[in-house]
Amino acid sequence: MSCRISELVIDCADMEKQAAFWSAVLGYVELGREEDEIEIGPPGVGFGGPQPTLIFTPVPEPKRTKLRLHIDVNPTDRDQEEELERLLSLGARKVDVGQAGEQSWHVLADPEGNEFCLLRRRLDPV
């Protein structure tokens, strides 16, 4: 037997803003909402599908350091540079976490400063 990642829970200051940003990045939709969380996931599939859902839950303390776990994303319908421009237009920003500048990926941060990487290789949509 093995496990599969079914959902990722992301602490945040503004769950509305984070859910909207990541929905736009991933093409996800809102699946559910409670007072203290918003869950987003693939349209028509939701929880339990081949892609994990994301749950945003507000916390009072701010992010202080580089994350020990981050999300990698790959473009599905355009090249890396076109996708980089799209992500920046959605509110992502480039960040320096000590990369040498020769990497094939871009290190970005979401609107709350959570690091994620845009990889070069194009993947087929799920």
JSON list of C-alpha atoms in Angstrom, two decimals, residues 5-70:
[
{"chain": "A", "resi": 5, "resn": "ILE", "atom": "CA", "xyz": [-1.30, 13.55, -1.59]},
{"chain": "A", "resi": 6, "resn": "SER", "atom": "CA", "xyz": [-4.96, 14.51, -1.54]},
{"chain": "A", "resi": 7, "resn": "GLU", "atom": "CA", "xyz": [-4.79, 18.09, -0.32]},
{"chain": "A", "resi": 8, "resn": "LEU", "atom": "CA", "xyz": [-2.32, 20.73, 0.78]},
{"chain": "A", "resi": 9, "resn": "VAL", "atom": "CA", "xyz": [-3.25, 23.09, 3.60]},
{"chain": "A", "resi": 10, "resn": "ILE", "atom": "CA", "xyz": [-1.71, 26.54, 3.31]},
{"chain": "A", "resi": 11, "resn": "ASP", "atom": "CA", "xyz": [-1.69, 28.98, 6.20]},
{"chain": "A", "resi": 12, "resn": "CYS", "atom": "CA", "xyz": [-2.32, 32.55, 5.11]},
{"chain": "A", "resi": 13, "resn": "ALA", "atom": "CA", "xyz": [-3.35, 36.02, 6.18]},
{"chain": "A", "resi": 14, "resn": "ASP", "atom": "CA", "xyz": [-5.98, 36.55, 3.46]},
{"chain": "A", "resi": 15, "resn": "MET", "atom": "CA", "xyz": [-7.65, 33.31, 2.38]},
{"chain": "A", "resi": 16, "resn": "GLU", "atom": "CA", "xyz": [-9.80, 35.06, -0.24]},
{"chain": "A", "resi": 17, "resn": "LYS", "atom": "CA", "xyz": [-6.81, 36.59, -2.01]},
{"chain": "A", "resi": 18, "resn": "GLN", "atom": "CA", "xyz": [-4.76, 33.39, -1.83]},
{"chain": "A", "resi": 19, "resn": "ALA", "atom": "CA", "xyz": [-7.62, 31.21, -3.09]},
{"chain": "A", "resi": 20, "resn": "ALA", "atom": "CA", "xyz": [-8.24, 33.60, -5.99]},
{"chain": "A", "resi": 21, "resn": "PHE", "atom": "CA", "xyz": [-4.53, 33.73, -6.92]},
{"chain": "A", "resi": 22, "resn": "TRP", "atom": "CA", "xyz": [-3.96, 29.96, -6.84]},
{"chain": "A", "resi": 23, "resn": "SER", "atom": "CA", "xyz": [-7.27, 29.28, -8.62]},
{"chain": "A", "resi": 24, "resn": "ALA", "atom": "CA", "xyz": [-6.07, 31.50, -11.47]},
{"chain": "A", "resi": 25, "resn": "VAL", "atom": "CA", "xyz": [-2.60, 29.91, -11.50]},
{"chain": "A", "resi": 26, "resn": "LEU", "atom": "CA", "xyz": [-3.86, 26.33, -11.56]},
{"chain": "A", "resi": 27, "resn": "GLY", "atom": "CA", "xyz": [-7.22, 26.69, -13.31]},
{"chain": "A", "resi": 28, "resn": "TYR", "atom": "CA", "xyz": [-8.93, 25.52, -10.10]},
{"chain": "A", "resi": 29, "resn": "VAL", "atom": "CA", "xyz": [-12.38, 26.45, -8.80]},
{"chain": "A", "resi": 30, "resn": "GLU", "atom": "CA", "xyz": [-13.72, 26.91, -5.30]},
{"chain": "A", "resi": 31, "resn": "LEU", "atom": "CA", "xyz": [-14.93, 23.56, -3.97]},
{"chain": "A", "resi": 32, "resn": "GLY", "atom": "CA", "xyz": [-16.01, 24.52, -0.50]},
{"chain": "A", "resi": 33, "resn": "ARG", "atom": "CA", "xyz": [-15.98, 27.25, 2.07]},
{"chain": "A", "resi": 34, "resn": "GLU", "atom": "CA", "xyz": [-16.25, 27.40, 5.81]},
{"chain": "A", "resi": 35, "resn": "GLU", "atom": "CA", "xyz": [-15.73, 30.29, 8.19]},
{"chain": "A", "resi": 36, "resn": "ASP", "atom": "CA", "xyz": [-12.04, 29.51, 8.55]},
{"chain": "A", "resi": 37, "resn": "GLU", "atom": "CA", "xyz": [-11.08, 27.91, 5.22]},
{"chain": "A", "resi": 38, "resn": "ILE", "atom": "CA", "xyz": [-11.54, 27.86, 1.47]},
{"chain": "A", "resi": 39, "resn": "GLU", "atom": "CA", "xyz": [-10.85, 24.71, -0.55]},
{"chain": "A", "resi": 40, "resn": "ILE", "atom": "CA", "xyz": [-10.04, 24.91, -4.26]},
{"chain": "A", "resi": 41, "resn": "GLY", "atom": "CA", "xyz": [-9.48, 22.13, -6.74]},
{"chain": "A", "resi": 42, "resn": "PRO", "atom": "CA", "xyz": [-9.80, 20.98, -10.33]},
{"chain": "A", "resi": 43, "resn": "PRO", "atom": "CA", "xyz": [-13.19, 21.72, -11.89]},
{"chain": "A", "resi": 44, "resn": "GLY", "atom": "CA", "xyz": [-15.43, 18.71, -12.31]},
{"chain": "A", "resi": 45, "resn": "VAL", "atom": "CA", "xyz": [-13.17, 16.52, -10.17]},
{"chain": "A", "resi": 46, "resn": "GLY", "atom": "CA", "xyz": [-12.62, 18.03, -6.74]},
{"chain": "A", "resi": 47, "resn": "PHE", "atom": "CA", "xyz": [-11.25, 16.14, -3.79]},
{"chain": "A", "resi": 48, "resn": "GLY", "atom": "CA", "xyz": [-9.88, 12.67, -4.48]},
{"chain": "A", "resi": 49, "resn": "GLY", "atom": "CA", "xyz": [-8.93, 13.26, -8.11]},
{"chain": "A", "resi": 50, "resn": "PRO", "atom": "CA", "xyz": [-5.44, 12.91, -9.56]},
{"chain": "A", "resi": 51, "resn": "GLN", "atom": "CA", "xyz": [-4.45, 16.45, -8.45]},
{"chain": "A", "resi": 52, "resn": "PRO", "atom": "CA", "xyz": [-4.45, 17.56, -4.82]},
{"chain": "A", "resi": 53, "resn": "THR", "atom": "CA", "xyz": [-6.85, 20.23, -3.65]},
{"chain": "A", "resi": 54, "resn": "LEU", "atom": "CA", "xyz": [-5.58, 23.30, -1.80]},
{"chain": "A", "resi": 55, "resn": "ILE", "atom": "CA", "xyz": [-7.08, 24.54, 1.46]},
{"chain": "A", "resi": 56, "resn": "PHE", "atom": "CA", "xyz": [-6.36, 28.08, 2.62]},
{"chain": "A", "resi": 57, "resn": "THR", "atom": "CA", "xyz": [-6.78, 28.76, 6.30]},
{"chain": "A", "resi": 58, "resn": "PRO", "atom": "CA", "xyz": [-6.09, 32.09, 8.01]},
{"chain": "A", "resi": 59, "resn": "VAL", "atom": "CA", "xyz": [-3.52, 32.36, 10.78]},
{"chain": "A", "resi": 60, "resn": "PRO", "atom": "CA", "xyz": [-2.59, 35.45, 12.79]},
{"chain": "A", "resi": 61, "resn": "GLU", "atom": "CA", "xyz": [1.20, 35.16, 12.55]},
{"chain": "A", "resi": 62, "resn": "PRO", "atom": "CA", "xyz": [3.06, 36.34, 9.42]},
{"chain": "A", "resi": 63, "resn": "LYS", "atom": "CA", "xyz": [5.38, 34.24, 7.29]},
{"chain": "A", "resi": 64, "resn": "ARG", "atom": "CA", "xyz": [8.88, 34.79, 8.63]},
{"chain": "A", "resi": 65, "resn": "THR", "atom": "CA", "xyz": [11.38, 32.66, 6.67]},
{"chain": "A", "resi": 66, "resn": "LYS", "atom": "CA", "xyz": [11.82, 30.69, 3.48]},
{"chain": "A", "resi": 67, "resn": "LEU", "atom": "CA", "xyz": [9.38, 27.81, 3.32]},
{"chain": "A", "resi": 68, "resn": "ARG", "atom": "CA", "xyz": [10.74, 24.32, 3.90]},
{"chain": "A", "resi": 69, "resn": "LEU", "atom": "CA", "xyz": [8.21, 22.96, 1.40]},
{"chain": "A", "resi": 70, "resn": "HIS", "atom": "CA", "xyz": [7.20, 24.66, -1.81]}
]
